[in-house]
PDB file of C-alpha atoms in Angstrom:
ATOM      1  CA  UNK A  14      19.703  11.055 -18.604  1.00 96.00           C
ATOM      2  CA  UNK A  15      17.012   9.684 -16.224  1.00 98.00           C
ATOM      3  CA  UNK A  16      14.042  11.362 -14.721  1.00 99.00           C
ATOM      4  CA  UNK A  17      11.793  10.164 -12.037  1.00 99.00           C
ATOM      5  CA  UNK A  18       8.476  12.140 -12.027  1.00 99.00           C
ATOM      6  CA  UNK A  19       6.874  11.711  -8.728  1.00 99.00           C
ATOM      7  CA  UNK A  20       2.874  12.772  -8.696  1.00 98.00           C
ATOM      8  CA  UNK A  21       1.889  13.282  -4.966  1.00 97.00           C
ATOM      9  CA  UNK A  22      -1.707  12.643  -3.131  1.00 96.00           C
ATOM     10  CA  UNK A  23      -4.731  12.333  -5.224  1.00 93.00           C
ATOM     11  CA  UNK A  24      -3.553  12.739  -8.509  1.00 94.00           C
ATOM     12  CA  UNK A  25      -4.351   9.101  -9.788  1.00 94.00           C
ATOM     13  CA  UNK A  26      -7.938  10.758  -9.821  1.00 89.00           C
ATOM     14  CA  UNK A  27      -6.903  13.520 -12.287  1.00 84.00           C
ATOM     15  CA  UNK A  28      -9.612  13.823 -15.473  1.00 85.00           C
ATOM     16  CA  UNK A  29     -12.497  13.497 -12.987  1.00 80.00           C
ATOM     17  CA  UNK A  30     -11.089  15.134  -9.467  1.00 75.00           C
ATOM     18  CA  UNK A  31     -12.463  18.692  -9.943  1.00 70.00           C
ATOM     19  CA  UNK A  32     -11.956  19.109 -13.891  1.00 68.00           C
ATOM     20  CA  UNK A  33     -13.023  22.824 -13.123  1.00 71.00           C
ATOM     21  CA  UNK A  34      -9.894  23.269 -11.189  1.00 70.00           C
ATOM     22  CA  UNK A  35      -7.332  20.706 -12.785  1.00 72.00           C
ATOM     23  CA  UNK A  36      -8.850  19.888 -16.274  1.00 68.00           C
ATOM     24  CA  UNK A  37      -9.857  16.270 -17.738  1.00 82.00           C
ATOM     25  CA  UNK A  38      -6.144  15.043 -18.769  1.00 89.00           C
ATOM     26  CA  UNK A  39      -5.689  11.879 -16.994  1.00 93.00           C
ATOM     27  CA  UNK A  40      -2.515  10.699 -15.130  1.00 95.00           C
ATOM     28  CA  UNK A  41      -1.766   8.170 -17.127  1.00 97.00           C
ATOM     29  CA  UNK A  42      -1.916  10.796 -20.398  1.00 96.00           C
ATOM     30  CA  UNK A  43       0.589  13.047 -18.752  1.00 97.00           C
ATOM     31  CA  UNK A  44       2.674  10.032 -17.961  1.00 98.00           C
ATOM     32  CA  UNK A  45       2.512   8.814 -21.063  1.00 98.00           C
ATOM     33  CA  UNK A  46       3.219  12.461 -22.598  1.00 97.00           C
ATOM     34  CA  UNK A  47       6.162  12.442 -20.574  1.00 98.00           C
ATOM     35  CA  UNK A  48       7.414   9.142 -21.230  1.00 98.00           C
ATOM     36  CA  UNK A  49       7.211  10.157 -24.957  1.00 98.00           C
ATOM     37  CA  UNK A  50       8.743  13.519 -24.929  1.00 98.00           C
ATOM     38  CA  UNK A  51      11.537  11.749 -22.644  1.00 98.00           C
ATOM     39  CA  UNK A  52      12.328   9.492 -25.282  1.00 98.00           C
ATOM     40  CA  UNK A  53      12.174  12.746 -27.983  1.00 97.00           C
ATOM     41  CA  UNK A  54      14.737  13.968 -25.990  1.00 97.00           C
ATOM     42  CA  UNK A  55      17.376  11.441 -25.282  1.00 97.00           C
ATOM     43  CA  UNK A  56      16.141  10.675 -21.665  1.00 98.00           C
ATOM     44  CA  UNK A  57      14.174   7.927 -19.742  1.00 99.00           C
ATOM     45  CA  UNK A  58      11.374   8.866 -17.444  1.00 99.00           C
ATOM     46  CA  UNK A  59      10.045   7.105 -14.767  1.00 99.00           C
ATOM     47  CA  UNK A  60       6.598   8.266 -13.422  1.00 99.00           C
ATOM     48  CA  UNK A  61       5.173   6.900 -10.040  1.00 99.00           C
ATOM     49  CA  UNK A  62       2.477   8.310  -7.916  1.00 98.00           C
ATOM     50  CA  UNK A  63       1.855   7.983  -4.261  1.00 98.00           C
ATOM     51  CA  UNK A  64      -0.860   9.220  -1.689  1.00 98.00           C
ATOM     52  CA  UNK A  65       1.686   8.249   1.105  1.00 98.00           C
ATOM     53  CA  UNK A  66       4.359  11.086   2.478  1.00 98.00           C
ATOM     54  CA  UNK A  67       6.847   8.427   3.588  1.00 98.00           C
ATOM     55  CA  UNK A  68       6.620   6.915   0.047  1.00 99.00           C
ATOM     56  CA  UNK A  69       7.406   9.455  -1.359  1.00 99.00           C
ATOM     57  CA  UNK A  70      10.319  10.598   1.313  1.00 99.00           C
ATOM     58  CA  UNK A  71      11.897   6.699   0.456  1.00 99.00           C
ATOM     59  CA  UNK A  72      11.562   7.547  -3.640  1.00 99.00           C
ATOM     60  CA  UNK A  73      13.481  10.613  -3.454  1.00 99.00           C
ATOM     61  CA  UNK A  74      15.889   9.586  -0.705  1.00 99.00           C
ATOM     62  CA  UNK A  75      16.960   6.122  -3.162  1.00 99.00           C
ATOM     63  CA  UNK A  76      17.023   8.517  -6.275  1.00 99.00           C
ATOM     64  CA  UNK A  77      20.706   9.272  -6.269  1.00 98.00           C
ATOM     65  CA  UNK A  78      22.571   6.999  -8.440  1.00 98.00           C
ATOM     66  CA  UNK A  79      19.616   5.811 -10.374  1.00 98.00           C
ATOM     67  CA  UNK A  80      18.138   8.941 -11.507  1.00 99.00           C
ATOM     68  CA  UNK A  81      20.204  12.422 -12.336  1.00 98.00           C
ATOM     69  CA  UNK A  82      16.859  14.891 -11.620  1.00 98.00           C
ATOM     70  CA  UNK A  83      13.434  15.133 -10.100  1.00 99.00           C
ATOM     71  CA  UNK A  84      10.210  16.282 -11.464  1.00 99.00           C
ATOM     72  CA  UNK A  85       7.934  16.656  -8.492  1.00 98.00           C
ATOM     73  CA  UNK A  86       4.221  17.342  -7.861  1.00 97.00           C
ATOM     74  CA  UNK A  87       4.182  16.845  -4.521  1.00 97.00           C
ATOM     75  CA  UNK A  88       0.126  18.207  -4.329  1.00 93.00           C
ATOM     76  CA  UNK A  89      -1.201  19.058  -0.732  1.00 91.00           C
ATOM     77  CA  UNK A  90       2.109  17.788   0.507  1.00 93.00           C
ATOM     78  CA  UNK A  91       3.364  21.154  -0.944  1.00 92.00           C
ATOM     79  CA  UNK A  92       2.217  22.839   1.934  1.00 89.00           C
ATOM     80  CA  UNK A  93       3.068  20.975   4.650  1.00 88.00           C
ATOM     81  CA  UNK A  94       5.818  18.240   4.283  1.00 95.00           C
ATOM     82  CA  UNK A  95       8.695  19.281   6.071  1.00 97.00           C
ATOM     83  CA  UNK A  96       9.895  15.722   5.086  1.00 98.00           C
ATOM     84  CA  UNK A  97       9.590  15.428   1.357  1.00 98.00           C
ATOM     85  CA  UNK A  98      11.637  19.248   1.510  1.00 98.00           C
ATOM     86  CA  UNK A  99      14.176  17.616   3.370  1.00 98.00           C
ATOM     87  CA  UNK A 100      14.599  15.005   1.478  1.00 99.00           C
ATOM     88  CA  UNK A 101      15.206  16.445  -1.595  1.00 98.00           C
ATOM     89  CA  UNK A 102      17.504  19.086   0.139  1.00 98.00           C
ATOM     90  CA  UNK A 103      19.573  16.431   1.465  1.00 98.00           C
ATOM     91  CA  UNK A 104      19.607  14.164  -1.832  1.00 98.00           C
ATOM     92  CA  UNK A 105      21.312  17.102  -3.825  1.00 95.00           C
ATOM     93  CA  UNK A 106      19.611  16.089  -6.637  1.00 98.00           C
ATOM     94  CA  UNK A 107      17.929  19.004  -9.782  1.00 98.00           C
ATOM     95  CA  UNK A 108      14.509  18.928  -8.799  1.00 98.00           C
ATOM     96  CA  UNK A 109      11.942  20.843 -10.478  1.00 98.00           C
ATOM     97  CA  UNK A 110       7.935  21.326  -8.707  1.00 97.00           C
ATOM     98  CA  UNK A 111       4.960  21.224 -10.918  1.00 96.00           C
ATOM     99  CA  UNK A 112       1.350  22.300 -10.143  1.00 93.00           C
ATOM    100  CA  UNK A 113      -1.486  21.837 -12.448  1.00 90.00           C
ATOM    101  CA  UNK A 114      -3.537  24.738 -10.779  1.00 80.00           C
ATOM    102  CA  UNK A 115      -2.086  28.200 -10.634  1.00 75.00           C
ATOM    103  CA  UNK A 116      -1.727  27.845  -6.695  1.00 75.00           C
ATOM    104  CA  UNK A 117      -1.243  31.431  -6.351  1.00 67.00           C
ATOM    105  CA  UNK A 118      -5.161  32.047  -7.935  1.00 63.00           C
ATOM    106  CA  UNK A 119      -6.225  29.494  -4.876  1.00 63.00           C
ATOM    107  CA  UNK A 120      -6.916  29.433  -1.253  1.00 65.00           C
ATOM    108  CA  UNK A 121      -3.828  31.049   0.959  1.00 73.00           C
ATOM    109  CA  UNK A 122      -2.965  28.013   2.487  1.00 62.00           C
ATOM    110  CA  UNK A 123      -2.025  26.894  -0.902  1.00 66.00           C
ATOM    111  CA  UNK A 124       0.638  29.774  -1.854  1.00 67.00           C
ATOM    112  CA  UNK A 125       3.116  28.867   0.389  1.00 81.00           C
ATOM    113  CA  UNK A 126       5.575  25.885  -0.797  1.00 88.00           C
ATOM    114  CA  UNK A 127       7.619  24.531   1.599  1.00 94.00           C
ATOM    115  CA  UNK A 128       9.815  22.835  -1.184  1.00 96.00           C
ATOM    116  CA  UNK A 129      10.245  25.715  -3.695  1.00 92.00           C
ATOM    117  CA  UNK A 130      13.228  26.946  -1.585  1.00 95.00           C
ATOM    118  CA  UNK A 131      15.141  23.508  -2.247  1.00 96.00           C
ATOM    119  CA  UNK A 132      14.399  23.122  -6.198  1.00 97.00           C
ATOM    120  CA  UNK A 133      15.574  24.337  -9.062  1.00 96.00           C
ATOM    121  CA  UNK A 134      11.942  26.085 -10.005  1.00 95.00           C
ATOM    122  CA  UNK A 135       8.018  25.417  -9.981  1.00 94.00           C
ATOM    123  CA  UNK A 136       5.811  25.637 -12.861  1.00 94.00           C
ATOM    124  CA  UNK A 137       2.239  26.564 -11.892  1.00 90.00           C
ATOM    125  CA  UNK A 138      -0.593  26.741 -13.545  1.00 90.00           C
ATOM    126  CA  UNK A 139      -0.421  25.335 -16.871  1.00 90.00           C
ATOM    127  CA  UNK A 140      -2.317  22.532 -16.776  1.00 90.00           C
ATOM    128  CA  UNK A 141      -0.487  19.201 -17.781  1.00 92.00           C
ATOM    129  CA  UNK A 142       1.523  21.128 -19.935  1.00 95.00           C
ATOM    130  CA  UNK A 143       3.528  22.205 -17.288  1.00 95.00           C
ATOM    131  CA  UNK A 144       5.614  18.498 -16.333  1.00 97.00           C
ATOM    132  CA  UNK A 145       6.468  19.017 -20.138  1.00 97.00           C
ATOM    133  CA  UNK A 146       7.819  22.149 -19.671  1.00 97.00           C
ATOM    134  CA  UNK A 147       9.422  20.925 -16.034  1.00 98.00           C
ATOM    135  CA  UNK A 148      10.691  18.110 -18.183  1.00 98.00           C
ATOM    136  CA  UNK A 149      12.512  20.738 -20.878  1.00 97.00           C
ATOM    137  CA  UNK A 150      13.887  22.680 -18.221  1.00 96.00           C
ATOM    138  CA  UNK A 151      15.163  20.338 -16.295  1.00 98.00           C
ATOM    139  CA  UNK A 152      16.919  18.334 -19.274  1.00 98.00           C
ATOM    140  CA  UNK A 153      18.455  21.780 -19.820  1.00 96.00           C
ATOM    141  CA  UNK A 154      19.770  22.491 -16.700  1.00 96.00           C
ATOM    142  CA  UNK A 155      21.639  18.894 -16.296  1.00 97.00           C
ATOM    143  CA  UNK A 156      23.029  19.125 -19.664  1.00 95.00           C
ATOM    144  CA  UNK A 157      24.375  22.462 -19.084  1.00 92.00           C
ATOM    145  CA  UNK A 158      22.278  24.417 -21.181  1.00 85.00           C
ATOM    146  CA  UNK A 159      20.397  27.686 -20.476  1.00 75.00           C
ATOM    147  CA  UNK A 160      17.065  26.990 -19.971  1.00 70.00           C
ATOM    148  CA  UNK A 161      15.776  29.745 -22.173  1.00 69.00           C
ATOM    149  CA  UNK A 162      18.162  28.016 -25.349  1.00 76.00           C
ATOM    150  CA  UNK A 163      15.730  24.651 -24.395  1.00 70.00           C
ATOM    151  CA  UNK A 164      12.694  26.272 -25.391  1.00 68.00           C
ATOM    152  CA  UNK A 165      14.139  27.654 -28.750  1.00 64.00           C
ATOM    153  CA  UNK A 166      12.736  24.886 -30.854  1.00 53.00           C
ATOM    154  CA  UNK A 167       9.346  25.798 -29.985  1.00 49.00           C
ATOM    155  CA  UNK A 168       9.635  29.220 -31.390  1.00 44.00           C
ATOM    156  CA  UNK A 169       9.376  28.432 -35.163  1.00 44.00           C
ATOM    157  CA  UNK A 170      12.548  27.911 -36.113  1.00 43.00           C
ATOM    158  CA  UNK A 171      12.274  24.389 -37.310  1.00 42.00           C
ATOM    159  CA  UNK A 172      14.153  23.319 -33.879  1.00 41.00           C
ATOM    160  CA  UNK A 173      17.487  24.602 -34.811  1.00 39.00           C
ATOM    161  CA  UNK A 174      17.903  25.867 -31.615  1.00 38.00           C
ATOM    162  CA  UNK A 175      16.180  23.692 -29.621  1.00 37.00           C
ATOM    163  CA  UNK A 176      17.358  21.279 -26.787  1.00 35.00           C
ATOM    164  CA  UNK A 177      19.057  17.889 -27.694  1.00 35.00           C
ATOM    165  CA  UNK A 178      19.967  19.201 -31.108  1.00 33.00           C
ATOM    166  CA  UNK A 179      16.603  20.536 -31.650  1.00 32.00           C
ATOM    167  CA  UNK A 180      13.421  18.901 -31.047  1.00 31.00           C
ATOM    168  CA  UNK A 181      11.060  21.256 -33.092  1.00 32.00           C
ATOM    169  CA  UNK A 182       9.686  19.912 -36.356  1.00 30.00           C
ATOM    170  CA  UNK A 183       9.840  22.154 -38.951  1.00 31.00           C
ATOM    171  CA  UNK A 184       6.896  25.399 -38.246  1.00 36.00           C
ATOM    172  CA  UNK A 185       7.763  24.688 -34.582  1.00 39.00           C
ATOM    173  CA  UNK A 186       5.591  21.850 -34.213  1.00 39.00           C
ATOM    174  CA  UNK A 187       6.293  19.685 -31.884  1.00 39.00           C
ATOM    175  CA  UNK A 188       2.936  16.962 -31.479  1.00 40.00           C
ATOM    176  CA  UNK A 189       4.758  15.695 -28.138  1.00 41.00           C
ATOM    177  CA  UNK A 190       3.875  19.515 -26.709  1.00 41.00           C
ATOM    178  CA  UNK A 191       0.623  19.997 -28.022  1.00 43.00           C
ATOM    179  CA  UNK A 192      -0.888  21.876 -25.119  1.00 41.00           C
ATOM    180  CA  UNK A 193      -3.617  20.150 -22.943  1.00 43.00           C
ATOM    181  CA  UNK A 194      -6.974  20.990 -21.777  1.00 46.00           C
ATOM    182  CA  UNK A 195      -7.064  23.576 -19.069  1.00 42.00           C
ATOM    183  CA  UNK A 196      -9.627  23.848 -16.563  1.00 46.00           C
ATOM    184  CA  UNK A 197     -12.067  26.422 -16.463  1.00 43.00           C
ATOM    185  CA  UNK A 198     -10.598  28.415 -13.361  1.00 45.00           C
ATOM    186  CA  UNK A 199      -7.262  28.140 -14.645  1.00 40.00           C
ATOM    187  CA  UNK A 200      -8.060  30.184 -18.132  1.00 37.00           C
TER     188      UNK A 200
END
């Protein structure tokens, strides 16, 4: 399996862009959390990051055939890219929308995505955490599984029910998971 991970406007200033609001992880951390937990489970993830809409448009339109899902954070673009939501509606491809902030806690402008109605889901407000669990869930989904089954490793059971055979250690740690630093508005 291969993932591309795209990380939309501003985001190469995460850990000191408004820690308050989107906490002190840096980019590079969650890309390297991602790149690990990729490898945990059987798949190789690609991160990039652009502050340029028709970047990003050209990513996802040359992802078929060199990537089998999305993981997409496409930040103020969200809002108001009727480009990067076609694009991935004419790709075809699983996509899955991350937002570090819980959007919905924000400004209005912010709660409507213009891409949610073309992916497979959105996790909001989790912090960096959440392109883990975007990572999970989509791994699930293109191997067939239930989502829900994915996240069974985490729950203590040593992994035995876990994605990709189980990738829980035993106590359902799982050090690739460990939750990251949350900003203060999204506690």
């Amino acid at each position: 399996m291969r993932v591309l991970v795209i990380h939309g406007p501003n985001l190469q200033l995460l850990g000191t862009r408004e820690p308050e609001i989107y906490g002190r992880t840096t980019l590079q951390a969650i890309d390297g959390r991602l790149r690990a937990l990729g490898r945990a489970l059987g798949a190789f993830v690609e991160c990039r990051q652009s502050n340029h809409e028709g970047e990003i448009v050209a990513w996802i339109g040359a992802a078929p055939g060199q990537f089998d899902g999305l993981i997409l954070n496409p930040a103020a673009y969200t809002h108001t890219s009727v480009a990067i939501r076609d694009a991935l509606a004419a790709v075809g491809l699983p996509a899955v929308e991350v937002h570090l902030s819980n959007v919905h806690r924000r400004e209005a402008f912010r709660r409507r995505s213009l891409v949610a109605p073309v992916v497979l889901g959105t996790v909001s407000g989790l912090g960096a955490l959440g392109y883990e669990l975007a990572l999970v869930g989509l791994l699930a989904h293109l191997r067939g599984q239930a989502v829900a089954d994915a996240f069974g490793g985490l729950a203590g059971d040593g992994g035995n029910s876990g994605a990709a055979g189980g990738f829980g250690k035993s106590g359902g740690e799982n050090p690739a998971l460990k939750a990251p630093e949350l900003g203060e508005k999204n506690r």
